[in-house]
Rosetta silent file (secondary structure, phi, psi, omega in degrees, C-alpha in Angstrom):
SEQUENCE: MISVTKKRSRALTARSLVLGYAWPALAALAVLAVTVAVVVGLTLQSSPAADSAAATTAARPVAAPVIPKPSCPEKSEGKAIVVGLASQHMVLCLDGQPVSDIAVTTGSVDRGVGTPLGTWRIESHDVDRTLSGPGYTVFVHYWLHLFGDIGFHDSPWQKFPYGDTTAYKTRGSEGCIHVPGNEIKHLYDWAGDGTPVTITA
SCORE:     score description
SCORE:     0.000 S_00000001
   1 L     0.000  -41.617  176.610   63.433  154.639  167.929 S_00000001
   2 H   -59.988  -33.561  143.036   66.943  153.683  168.826 S_00000001
   3 H     3.167  -86.475 -125.350   65.570  149.986  168.619 S_00000001
   4 H   -89.705  -53.518  165.109   63.911  150.049  165.668 S_00000001
   5 H   -27.241  -53.926 -157.755   67.347  151.255  164.209 S_00000001
   6 H   -95.249  -31.120  175.379   69.425  149.315  165.778 S_00000001
   7 H   -91.995  -39.889  159.348   67.197  146.342  164.665 S_00000001
   8 H   -32.807  -50.226  176.144   66.790  147.735  160.897 S_00000001
   9 H   -83.786  -17.588  166.601   70.875  147.459  160.915 S_00000001
  10 H   -90.876   -5.511  169.202   71.155  144.127  162.006 S_00000001
  11 H   -79.027  -53.219  170.892   68.614  143.037  159.343 S_00000001
  12 H   -41.704  -61.839  -78.666   70.956  144.843  156.866 S_00000001
  13 H  -132.052  -61.214 -164.954   73.709  143.639  158.245 S_00000001
  14 H   -82.584  -12.056 -162.209   72.693  140.090  158.211 S_00000001
  15 H  -100.990  -24.904  178.895   71.109  139.968  154.496 S_00000001
  16 H   -64.841  -26.486 -169.953   74.103  141.873  153.022 S_00000001
  17 H   -79.017  -59.625  177.034   76.020  138.869  155.061 S_00000001
  18 H   -56.562  -49.832 -173.214   74.205  136.262  153.219 S_00000001
  19 H   -70.105  -25.489  150.971   74.450  138.071  149.574 S_00000001
  20 H   -43.252  -40.635 -174.782   77.951  138.413  150.396 S_00000001
  21 H  -108.006  -21.068 -171.596   79.006  135.070  151.105 S_00000001
  22 H   -73.644  -60.780 -157.434   75.828  133.423  148.035 S_00000001
  23 H   -38.241  -53.806  170.570   77.516  135.554  145.061 S_00000001
  24 H   -55.843  -24.080  179.340   81.034  133.573  145.503 S_00000001
  25 H   -54.354  -62.880 -158.618   78.950  130.423  146.485 S_00000001
  26 H   -51.884  -52.415 -158.074   77.169  131.289  143.230 S_00000001
  27 H   -81.259  -61.220 -166.034   80.128  131.995  140.982 S_00000001
  28 H   -50.658  -39.205 -157.058   81.936  128.835  141.994 S_00000001
  29 H   -64.030  -60.319 -172.739   78.780  127.053  141.530 S_00000001
  30 H   -70.357   -9.144  178.943   78.382  128.401  137.986 S_00000001
  31 H  -101.641  -20.931  164.760   81.919  127.499  137.223 S_00000001
  32 H   -59.855  -37.495 -172.925   81.676  124.211  138.292 S_00000001
  33 H   -71.039  -22.706 -163.266   78.672  123.529  136.155 S_00000001
  34 H   -84.723  -36.196 -177.294   80.722  125.152  133.142 S_00000001
  35 H   -40.966  -64.668 -137.247   83.762  122.838  134.205 S_00000001
  36 H   -95.888  -38.289 -163.380   81.599  119.647  134.160 S_00000001
  37 H   -73.207  -44.362  144.849   79.645  120.566  131.026 S_00000001
  38 H   -26.889  -95.134 -163.737   83.339  120.453  129.206 S_00000001
  39 H   -43.206  -75.105 -150.913   84.562  117.364  130.677 S_00000001
  40 H   -58.920  -32.825 -158.107   80.906  115.415  129.746 S_00000001
  41 H   -60.280  -61.174 -142.354   81.274  117.604  126.221 S_00000001
  42 H   -77.780  -11.274 -176.643   84.747  116.536  125.536 S_00000001
  43 H   -81.782  -39.934  158.967   84.252  112.909  126.798 S_00000001
  44 H   -40.799  -54.613 -168.273   81.317  112.406  124.606 S_00000001
  45 H   -91.958    6.567  158.631   83.509  113.480  121.585 S_00000001
  46 L  -129.937   69.526  144.572   86.356  111.097  122.360 S_00000001
  47 L  -100.210 -168.722 -145.038   84.381  108.564  123.477 S_00000001
  48 L   -80.188  -35.309 -167.820   85.256  104.695  122.804 S_00000001
  49 L   -97.928  -23.965  178.647   82.630  104.179  119.656 S_00000001
  50 H   -80.438  -30.647  162.512   84.213  107.978  118.462 S_00000001
  51 H  -109.419   20.827  134.488   87.658  106.502  118.196 S_00000001
  52 H   -69.975  -44.092  173.139   86.821  103.503  116.973 S_00000001
  53 H   -47.226  -53.288  170.074   85.342  105.385  113.951 S_00000001
  54 H   -12.686  -73.426 -168.783   88.111  107.537  114.184 S_00000001
  55 H   -77.222  -23.458 -168.503   90.713  104.907  114.227 S_00000001
  56 H   -74.683  -29.002 -151.733   88.627  102.411  111.393 S_00000001
  57 H   -93.555  -70.428  174.221   88.471  105.820  109.310 S_00000001
  58 H   -36.750  -47.033 -150.689   92.324  106.255  109.771 S_00000001
  59 L   -84.401   30.888 -179.177   93.020  102.856  109.893 S_00000001
  60 L   -92.387  116.022  177.839   91.807  102.217  105.915 S_00000001
  61 L   -59.324  142.595  178.459   94.308  100.835  103.568 S_00000001
  62 L   -90.041  123.508 -167.380   94.729  103.065  100.817 S_00000001
  63 L   -66.183  132.193 -174.405   94.538  100.868   97.563 S_00000001
  64 L   -87.944  135.124 -169.855   97.943  101.154   95.563 S_00000001
  65 L   -55.759  168.741 -148.735   97.516  102.011   92.008 S_00000001
  66 L  -127.544  102.686  159.986   97.535   98.687   89.901 S_00000001
  67 L  -100.077  134.705 -164.995  100.238   98.589   87.529 S_00000001
  68 L   -42.773  136.364  167.365   99.921   96.814   84.318 S_00000001
  69 L   -75.890 -179.340  164.274  102.133   93.621   83.777 S_00000001
  70 L   -95.619  157.255 -155.272  103.193   93.501   80.213 S_00000001
  71 L  -117.393  135.681 -176.287  101.192   92.385   77.097 S_00000001
  72 L   -67.414  133.106  175.082  102.200   89.902   74.381 S_00000001
  73 L   -82.943  153.370 -178.848  102.136   91.928   71.007 S_00000001
  74 L   -57.746  105.700  169.436   99.313   91.312   69.197 S_00000001
  75 L    86.573   42.562  178.193   99.201   88.893   65.945 S_00000001
  76 L   -95.349  175.988 -166.560  102.737   88.024   66.440 S_00000001
  77 L  -136.402  153.765 -176.653  103.908   84.684   65.162 S_00000001
  78 L    54.349 -140.250 -173.279  106.801   82.335   67.416 S_00000001
  79 E  -106.379  149.228 -176.118  108.183   83.327   70.588 S_00000001
  80 E  -165.735  163.368 -157.730  109.060   87.157   71.856 S_00000001
  81 E  -140.117   86.440  152.973  110.019   87.854   75.619 S_00000001
  82 E   -82.979   93.291  170.274  107.938   91.415   77.245 S_00000001
  83 E   -70.549  171.257  161.850  109.739   93.625   80.309 S_00000001
  84 E  -133.686  112.531  173.439  107.437   95.864   81.891 S_00000001
  85 L   -56.148  -82.940 -167.195  109.778   98.126   83.728 S_00000001
  86 L   -25.547  -90.883 -179.940  107.150   99.398   86.279 S_00000001
  87 L   -15.186  -29.319 -141.085  105.886   96.448   86.761 S_00000001
  88 L    17.564   60.651  168.772  109.006   94.006   87.246 S_00000001
  89 E  -130.047  178.288  169.075  107.677   91.352   85.498 S_00000001
  90 E  -137.254  166.845 -168.440  108.485   89.686   82.295 S_00000001
  91 E  -148.567  116.246 -170.513  105.816   87.902   79.949 S_00000001
  92 E   -84.114  135.724  174.188  107.120   84.730   77.912 S_00000001
  93 E  -133.315  137.955  168.961  104.504   84.812   74.573 S_00000001
  94 E  -114.176  145.582 -178.376  104.168   82.286   71.929 S_00000001
  95 L    15.285  104.520  159.657  102.104   83.068   68.731 S_00000001
  96 L    30.208   31.658 -161.089  100.830   86.520   70.455 S_00000001
  97 E  -134.339  161.787 -170.435   99.405   84.346   73.730 S_00000001
  98 E  -107.118  150.374  162.772  101.319   84.654   77.114 S_00000001
  99 E  -129.367  -15.431  161.860  102.567   81.855   78.511 S_00000001
 100 E  -118.429  139.145  160.673  104.771   82.549   81.200 S_00000001
 101 E   -95.971  114.364  168.489  104.436   85.662   84.074 S_00000001
 102 E  -130.149  136.261 -178.146  107.832   85.961   85.545 S_00000001
 103 E   -97.196  124.473  175.808  108.548   88.620   88.412 S_00000001
 104 L  -112.398  162.381  147.819  112.149   90.282   87.662 S_00000001
 105 E  -162.550  127.976  138.845  114.716   92.941   88.503 S_00000001
 106 L   -14.646  152.766 -176.094  115.948   95.564   86.681 S_00000001
 107 L   -87.852  148.544 -160.095  118.197   98.040   86.752 S_00000001
 108 L   -50.077  135.561 -145.960  118.472  100.636   89.484 S_00000001
 109 L  -112.877  -67.356  155.983  117.150  103.805   88.186 S_00000001
 110 L   -31.391   -3.361 -165.798  118.219  105.671   90.903 S_00000001
 111 L  -131.165  -24.029  155.673  121.605  104.975   91.096 S_00000001
 112 L   124.267   -1.513 -172.922  121.649  106.323   86.623 S_00000001
 113 L   -97.323   30.563  169.260  122.190  102.341   85.497 S_00000001
 114 L   -75.367  157.972 -157.391  118.567  101.483   84.423 S_00000001
 115 L   -82.013  131.746 -169.239  117.858   98.526   81.997 S_00000001
 116 L  -104.172  165.510 -149.129  117.150  100.661   78.825 S_00000001
 117 L   -96.817  173.151 -162.874  113.937  100.287   76.704 S_00000001
 118 E   169.698 -170.528   86.131  114.072   98.880   72.848 S_00000001
 119 E   -60.971  109.553 -141.129  113.617   96.042   71.176 S_00000001
 120 E  -135.771  151.475  167.415  116.468   93.824   70.891 S_00000001
 121 L  -117.670  151.820  177.305  116.899   89.874   69.729 S_00000001
 122 L   -37.951  133.118  147.328  118.632   87.250   72.261 S_00000001
 123 L  -139.895   31.138 -167.730  121.844   87.088   70.972 S_00000001
 124 L  -174.964  106.629  165.786  123.976   84.739   72.567 S_00000001
 125 E   -85.267 -171.484  171.554  123.677   82.150   75.494 S_00000001
 126 E   164.654  156.669 -149.544  126.163   80.992   77.555 S_00000001
 127 E  -148.497  146.125  160.534  126.642   79.276   81.122 S_00000001
 128 E    78.469   42.488 -177.481  128.827   79.206   84.276 S_00000001
 129 E  -103.185  137.842  170.122  130.267   83.132   83.339 S_00000001
 130 E  -102.789  137.963  162.524  131.778   85.984   85.341 S_00000001
 131 E  -111.508  142.630  166.853  130.333   89.437   84.137 S_00000001
 132 E  -135.221  170.133  178.791  132.070   92.665   84.980 S_00000001
 133 E  -170.504  158.765 -179.854  131.646   96.487   84.632 S_00000001
 134 L   -34.179   93.326 -179.906  132.599   99.564   85.837 S_00000001
 135 L    73.177   39.515  176.798  132.516   98.749   90.044 S_00000001
 136 E  -121.055  108.847  173.104  131.165   94.819   89.241 S_00000001
 137 E  -151.361  120.104  178.298  132.327   91.454   89.068 S_00000001
 138 E  -121.104  131.671 -178.268  129.640   88.391   89.394 S_00000001
 139 E   -90.694  121.892  152.428  129.882   84.786   88.582 S_00000001
 140 E  -130.115  178.207 -147.111  126.483   83.715   87.226 S_00000001
 141 E  -101.854  -46.217  161.381  125.280   80.281   86.079 S_00000001
 142 E  -134.459  170.058 -170.519  123.323   81.332   82.521 S_00000001
 143 E  -142.450  119.785  171.912  123.511   84.218   80.507 S_00000001
 144 E  -128.315  123.196 -169.836  121.452   85.195   77.724 S_00000001
 145 E   -96.027  166.520 -179.314  122.864   88.113   76.158 S_00000001
 146 E  -150.630  -31.483  153.879  121.307   90.743   74.219 S_00000001
 147 E  -167.595  171.271 -171.891  123.529   93.925   73.349 S_00000001
 148 L    32.646 -106.119  148.028  126.300   95.415   74.978 S_00000001
 149 L   -90.716   -0.913 -179.185  126.705   94.468   78.643 S_00000001
 150 E   -78.433  146.804 -175.792  122.709   94.089   78.890 S_00000001
 151 E   161.819  170.701  154.185  121.318   90.694   78.987 S_00000001
 152 E   -93.301  134.700  177.186  119.601   88.305   80.990 S_00000001
 153 L  -137.885  163.255  114.656  121.060   86.164   84.549 S_00000001
 154 E   -23.134  149.562  161.636  120.655   85.065   87.713 S_00000001
 155 L  -171.170  115.937 -176.924  121.758   86.803   90.828 S_00000001
 156 L   -76.060  -62.260 -156.000  121.742   84.492   93.748 S_00000001
 157 L   -82.245   36.177  163.295  122.937   87.305   95.829 S_00000001
 158 L   -69.529   97.886 -149.963  120.048   89.457   95.562 S_00000001
 159 L   -90.802   45.276 -175.418  118.575   90.218   99.332 S_00000001
 160 L  -167.055  118.735 -167.539  115.225   91.443   98.077 S_00000001
 161 L   -26.360  149.561  152.733  111.937   89.748   96.243 S_00000001
 162 L   -68.630  169.362 -165.789  111.925   89.741   92.430 S_00000001
 163 L    39.677   20.213  150.771  108.911   91.947   91.107 S_00000001
 164 L   -84.774  104.931 -170.681  109.382   94.517   93.556 S_00000001
 165 L   -58.131    8.630  177.200  108.643   97.717   92.333 S_00000001
 166 L  -129.139  -37.089  171.182  110.228  100.143   94.656 S_00000001
 167 L   -63.672  -31.959 -172.891  113.325   98.167   95.807 S_00000001
 168 H   -75.101   -6.488 -174.366  115.058   97.572   92.423 S_00000001
 169 H   -67.139  -39.167 -157.342  114.965  101.980   92.060 S_00000001
 170 H  -135.525  -15.645  177.148  118.055  101.972   94.231 S_00000001
 171 H  -136.823   45.855  168.528  119.153   98.255   94.682 S_00000001
 172 L  -128.353 -179.254 -175.024  118.484   96.328   91.569 S_00000001
 173 L    -7.799  161.664  178.987  120.557   95.856   88.599 S_00000001
 174 L   -98.597   23.369  149.895  123.664   97.549   86.487 S_00000001
 175 L   133.783   -6.434 -149.501  121.066   97.841   83.958 S_00000001
 176 L  -111.846  170.247 -170.556  120.676   93.730   82.900 S_00000001
 177 L  -120.978  107.762 -171.563  117.353   91.787   83.750 S_00000001
 178 E   -72.997  130.414 -162.640  117.913   89.991   86.681 S_00000001
 179 E  -131.663  145.906  179.075  115.549   86.167   86.928 S_00000001
 180 L   -93.519  172.925 -156.070  115.376   84.271   89.715 S_00000001
 181 H   -55.043  -45.581 -167.322  117.332   80.975   90.178 S_00000001
 182 H   -69.679  -28.682 -158.641  114.012   78.780   89.608 S_00000001
 183 H  -112.962  -17.781  172.537  112.895   80.600   86.628 S_00000001
 184 H   -42.729  -72.546 -142.843  116.522   81.077   84.896 S_00000001
 185 H   -90.908  -47.859  172.349  117.312   77.734   83.561 S_00000001
 186 H   -67.816  -33.709 -178.782  113.728   77.650   81.818 S_00000001
 187 H   -61.406  -44.595 -177.493  114.064   80.536   80.267 S_00000001
 188 H   -65.425  -23.743  178.489  117.510   79.834   78.953 S_00000001
 189 H   -88.169  -46.577  179.272  116.219   76.280   77.611 S_00000001
 190 H   -61.159  -65.279 -147.359  112.727   78.583   76.170 S_00000001
 191 L  -106.121  134.095  152.309  114.178   81.205   74.244 S_00000001
 192 L   -70.705  155.321  162.872  116.786   80.748   71.233 S_00000001
 193 L   -31.315  127.704 -179.733  119.317   83.119   69.724 S_00000001
 194 L   100.027  -26.375 -125.738  117.207   85.292   68.095 S_00000001
 195 L  -103.132  108.129 -149.497  114.163   85.346   69.630 S_00000001
 196 L   -32.874  140.439  161.878  112.931   88.930   69.836 S_00000001
 197 E  -125.981  120.103  163.155  112.942   91.183   73.628 S_00000001
 198 E   -71.637  108.373 -168.130  110.790   93.896   73.981 S_00000001
 199 E  -140.452  143.468 -144.542  111.196   96.181   77.446 S_00000001
 200 L  -145.087  150.573  157.989  108.791   98.848   77.773 S_00000001
 201 L   -35.714    0.000    0.000  107.873  101.202   80.439 S_00000001
């Protein structure tokens, strides 16, 4: 009877040993399986194809709003000039039809010297003139006077492109309309005194 109990006791001990080691091993396998599943899932989510699709979506350029260029006054006769501040362009018109579209730079609105809106006429023409006002003195080759200290002139010192719809806000003129050097002589010759000039938003 004693020997049977010993055998049974040994069997229970062996069984408890197997179960005692098995549970931690099974728990470790479960943790490993979960870890593998998580890693595989993350890898699938950040696969090159998914990354490429995300990059393509993120890299798509957003179309900038199109700023309309100024247009000629309908049913007008003779010459006219229209300057559009938002587009930083001016159009030369003849009998209501555009004959030339020129990128320009207008007054620096962020510095409080924006080009005023309205309609005027060219008052006079001048060459090789020094312009001066509060905080500036500049020499220009061509000057077409509108009113006060506002007019068209060249600006060889300008360091950013004419027609730039952002830079003019902080680095634009003192209120005048800057015209590129290769266009100012044409404007000077084309637009006589009395030519109407409309400056629009």
